[in-house]
XYZ file of C-alpha atoms in Angstrom:
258
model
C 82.824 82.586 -6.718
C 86.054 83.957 -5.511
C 87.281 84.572 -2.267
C 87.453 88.140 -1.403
C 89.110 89.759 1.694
C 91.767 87.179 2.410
C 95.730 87.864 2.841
C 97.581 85.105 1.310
C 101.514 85.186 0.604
C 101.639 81.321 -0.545
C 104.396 79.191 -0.294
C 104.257 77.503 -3.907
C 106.842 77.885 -6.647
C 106.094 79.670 -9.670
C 109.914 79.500 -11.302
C 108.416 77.112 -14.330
C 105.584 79.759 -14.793
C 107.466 82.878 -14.898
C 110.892 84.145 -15.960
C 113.202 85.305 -13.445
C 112.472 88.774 -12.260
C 115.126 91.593 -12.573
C 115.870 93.484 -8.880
C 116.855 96.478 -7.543
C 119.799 96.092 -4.917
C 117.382 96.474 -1.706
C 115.190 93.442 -2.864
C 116.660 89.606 -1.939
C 116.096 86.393 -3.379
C 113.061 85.489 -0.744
C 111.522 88.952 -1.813
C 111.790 87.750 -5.214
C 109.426 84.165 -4.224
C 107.064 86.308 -2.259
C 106.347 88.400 -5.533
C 106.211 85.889 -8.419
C 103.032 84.396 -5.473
C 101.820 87.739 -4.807
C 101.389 88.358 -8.717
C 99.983 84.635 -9.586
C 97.403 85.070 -6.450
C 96.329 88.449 -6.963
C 96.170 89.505 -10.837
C 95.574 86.361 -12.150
C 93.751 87.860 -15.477
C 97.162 88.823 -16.609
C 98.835 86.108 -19.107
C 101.404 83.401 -17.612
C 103.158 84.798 -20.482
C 103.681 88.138 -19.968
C 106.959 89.365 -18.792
C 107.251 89.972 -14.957
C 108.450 93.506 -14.994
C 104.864 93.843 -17.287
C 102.730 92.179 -14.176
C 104.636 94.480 -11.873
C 103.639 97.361 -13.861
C 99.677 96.204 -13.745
C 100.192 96.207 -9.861
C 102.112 99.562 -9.617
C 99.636 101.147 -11.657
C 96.708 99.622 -9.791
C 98.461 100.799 -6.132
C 99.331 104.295 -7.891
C 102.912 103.983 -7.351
C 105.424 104.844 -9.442
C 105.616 102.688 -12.434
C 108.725 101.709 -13.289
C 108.478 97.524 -14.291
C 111.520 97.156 -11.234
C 110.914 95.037 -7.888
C 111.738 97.969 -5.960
C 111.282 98.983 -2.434
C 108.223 100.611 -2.608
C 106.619 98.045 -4.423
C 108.004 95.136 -2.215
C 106.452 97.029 1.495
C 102.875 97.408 -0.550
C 103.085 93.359 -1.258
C 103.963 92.721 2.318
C 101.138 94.712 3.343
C 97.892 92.589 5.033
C 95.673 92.720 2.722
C 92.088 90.770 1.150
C 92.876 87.713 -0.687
C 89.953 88.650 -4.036
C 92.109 89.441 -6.720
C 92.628 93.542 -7.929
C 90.255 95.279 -10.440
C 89.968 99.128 -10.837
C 87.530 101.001 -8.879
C 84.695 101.185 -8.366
C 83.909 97.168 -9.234
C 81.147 94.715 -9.314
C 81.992 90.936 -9.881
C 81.635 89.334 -12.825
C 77.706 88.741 -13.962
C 77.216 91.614 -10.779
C 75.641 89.204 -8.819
C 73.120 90.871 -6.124
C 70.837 89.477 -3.485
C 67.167 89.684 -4.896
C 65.881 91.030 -1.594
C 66.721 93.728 1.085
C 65.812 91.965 3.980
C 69.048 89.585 4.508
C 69.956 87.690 7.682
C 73.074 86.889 8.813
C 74.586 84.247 11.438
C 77.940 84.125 13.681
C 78.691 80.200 13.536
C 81.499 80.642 16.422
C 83.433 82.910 17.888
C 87.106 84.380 18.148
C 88.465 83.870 21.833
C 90.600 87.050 21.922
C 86.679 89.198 22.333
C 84.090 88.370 24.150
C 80.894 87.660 22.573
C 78.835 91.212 22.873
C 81.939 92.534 21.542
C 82.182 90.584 18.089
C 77.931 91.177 18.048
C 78.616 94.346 18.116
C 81.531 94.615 15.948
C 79.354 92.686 13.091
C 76.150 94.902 14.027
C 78.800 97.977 12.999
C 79.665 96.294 10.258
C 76.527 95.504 8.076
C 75.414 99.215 9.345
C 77.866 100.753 7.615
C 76.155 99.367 4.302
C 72.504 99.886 5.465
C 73.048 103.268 6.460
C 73.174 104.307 2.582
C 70.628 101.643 1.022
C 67.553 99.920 1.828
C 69.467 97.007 3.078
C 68.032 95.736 6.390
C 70.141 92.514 8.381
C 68.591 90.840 10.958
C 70.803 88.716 13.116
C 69.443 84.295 13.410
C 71.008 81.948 16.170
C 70.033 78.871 14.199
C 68.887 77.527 11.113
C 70.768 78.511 7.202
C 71.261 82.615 7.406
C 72.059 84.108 4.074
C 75.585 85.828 5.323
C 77.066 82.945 7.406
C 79.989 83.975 9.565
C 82.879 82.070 11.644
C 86.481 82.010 12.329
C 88.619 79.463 11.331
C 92.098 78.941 11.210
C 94.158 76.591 7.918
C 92.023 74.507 5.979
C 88.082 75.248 6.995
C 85.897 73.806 4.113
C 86.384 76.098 1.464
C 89.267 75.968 -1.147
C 90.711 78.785 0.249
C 92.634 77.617 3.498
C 93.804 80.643 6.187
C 97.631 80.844 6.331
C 98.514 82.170 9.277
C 99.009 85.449 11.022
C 99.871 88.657 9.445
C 99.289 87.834 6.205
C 95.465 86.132 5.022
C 93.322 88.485 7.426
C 89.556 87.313 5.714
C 87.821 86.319 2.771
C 84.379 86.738 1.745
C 82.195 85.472 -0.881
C 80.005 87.260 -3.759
C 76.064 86.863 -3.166
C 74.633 83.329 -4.418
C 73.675 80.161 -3.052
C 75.751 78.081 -0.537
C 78.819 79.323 0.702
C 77.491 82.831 -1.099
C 78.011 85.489 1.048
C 79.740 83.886 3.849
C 82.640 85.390 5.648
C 85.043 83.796 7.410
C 87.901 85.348 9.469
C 91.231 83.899 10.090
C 91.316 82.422 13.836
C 95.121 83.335 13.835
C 94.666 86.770 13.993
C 94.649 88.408 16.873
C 91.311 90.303 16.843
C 90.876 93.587 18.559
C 88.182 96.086 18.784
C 91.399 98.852 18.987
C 94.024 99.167 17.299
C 96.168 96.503 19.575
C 96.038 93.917 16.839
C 93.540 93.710 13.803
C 90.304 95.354 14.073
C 87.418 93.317 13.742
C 84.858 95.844 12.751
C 87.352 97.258 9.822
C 88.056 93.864 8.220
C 84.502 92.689 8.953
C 83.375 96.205 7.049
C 84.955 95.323 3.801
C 84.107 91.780 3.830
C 80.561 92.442 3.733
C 81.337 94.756 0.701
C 82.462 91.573 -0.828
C 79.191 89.471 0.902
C 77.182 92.348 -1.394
C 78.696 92.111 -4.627
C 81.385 94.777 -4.478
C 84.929 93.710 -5.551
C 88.402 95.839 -4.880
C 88.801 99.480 -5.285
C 91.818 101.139 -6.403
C 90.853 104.686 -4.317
C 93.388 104.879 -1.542
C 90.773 106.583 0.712
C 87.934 103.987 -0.198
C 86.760 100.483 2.146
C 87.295 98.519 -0.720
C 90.869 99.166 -0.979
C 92.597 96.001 -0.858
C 94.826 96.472 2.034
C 94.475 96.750 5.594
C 94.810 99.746 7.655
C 93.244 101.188 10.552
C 91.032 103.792 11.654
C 89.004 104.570 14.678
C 85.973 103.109 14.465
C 84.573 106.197 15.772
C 85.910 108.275 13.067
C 85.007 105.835 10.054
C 83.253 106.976 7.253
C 82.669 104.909 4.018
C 84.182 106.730 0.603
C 82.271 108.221 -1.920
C 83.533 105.276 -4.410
C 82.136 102.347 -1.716
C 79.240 104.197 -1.577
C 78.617 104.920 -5.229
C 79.624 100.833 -5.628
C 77.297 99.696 -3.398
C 74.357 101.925 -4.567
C 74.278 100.980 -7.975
C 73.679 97.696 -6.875
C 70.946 98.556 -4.436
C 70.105 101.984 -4.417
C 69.735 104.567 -2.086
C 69.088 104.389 1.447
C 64.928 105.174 1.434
């Protein structure tokens, strides 16, 4: 199962994989790094092979931007934006085999807890969270202090268990994991965040939101306005309202809220 709403620039070198890209003036060499790991982490169904300006064309066309093939600008701020660390598909998506959970009655359990909120507020935050998916199917989550939960949840900052260690701030926000057994479901957060429950720093409730997408079996969106788009951004909680596409996703998986 792959890791799905984690933000991970990595700091490996892909120069025997892939030829040297061709930039525009406003892009530098470290730019240039940043992308060949930005490609190899997040379309990895693309052939080693192919030529880079080809891969930057799959991403430009995925984002909607202009594609022109040319590590531009544009393309450049969208790879430096935060972002989930699953891999990009078109929209709406299920993972491969569109794994489910058999039941509707799930439970779910906070392992620890971030130190920038207090503990009500990440309850609360998580509450929000899984509501935003049970307000439009059957899906019921009841909260466990103890014992296995199916959707386990902690923070965690580098290397926590999983082969998908947290990188620091800014960049890896969260990653989640497609229904199954073991580690299915889970979602962990990275501890070197700062976590908010505003917009002072990253919102809890918004990352937590589309992790649980991933907890359910959804994968990445390409529609801009939908929870499941890849990237980060923020919105009041008070105003949020899940897309048409994440609800569409989620639905054919579940149905409709009774």
């Amino acid at each position: 199962m792959l890791p799905v709403f984690t933000l991970i620039f990595l700091s490996l070198s892909y120069s025997l994989a892939f030829p040297k890209p061709r930039n525009e003036a406003d892009v530098n060499q470290s730019d240039e790094k940043l992308a060949l790991e930005y490609l190899s982490k997040f379309y990895p169904t693309s052939s080693s092979s192919m030529a880079f300006d080809e891969r930057i064309k799959e991403m430009q066309t995925f984002f909607g931007m202009r594609v022109t093939g040319k590590l531009n600008k544009e393309t450049m701020d969208m790879m430096k934006t935060p972002r989930c660390g699953m891999p990009d598909v078109a929209a709406f998506t299920l993972f491969p085999g569109r794994p489910r959970w058999p039941r509707n009655s799930l439970t779910y359990r906070i392992l620890n807890y971030t130190p920038d909120l207090s503990v009500s507020v990440v309850n609360e935050a998580i509450r929000m969270a899984l509501d935003v998916w049970s307000n439009v199917t059957p899906l019921r989550f009841r909260m466990v202090t103890r014992g296995r939960a199916d959707i386990e949840i902690q923070f965690s900052d580098g290397t926590h268990g999983d082969a998908s260690p947290f990188d620091g701030p800014s960049s890896v926000l969260a990653h989640a994991y497609a229904p199954g057994n073991g580690i299915g479901g889970d979602a962990h957060f990275d501890e070197a965040e700062r976590w908010s429950s505003t917009n002072s720093g990253i919102n809890l409730f918004l990352v937590a939101a589309h992790e649980f997408g991933h907890s359910l079996g959804l994968s990445h969106s390409t529609d801009r306005s939908a929870l499941m788009f890849p990237t980060y951004r923020f919105v009041r909680p008070s105003n949020f309202r899940l897309g048409e596409d994440d609800i569409n996703g989620i639905q054919s998986l579940y149905g409709r809220s009774p």
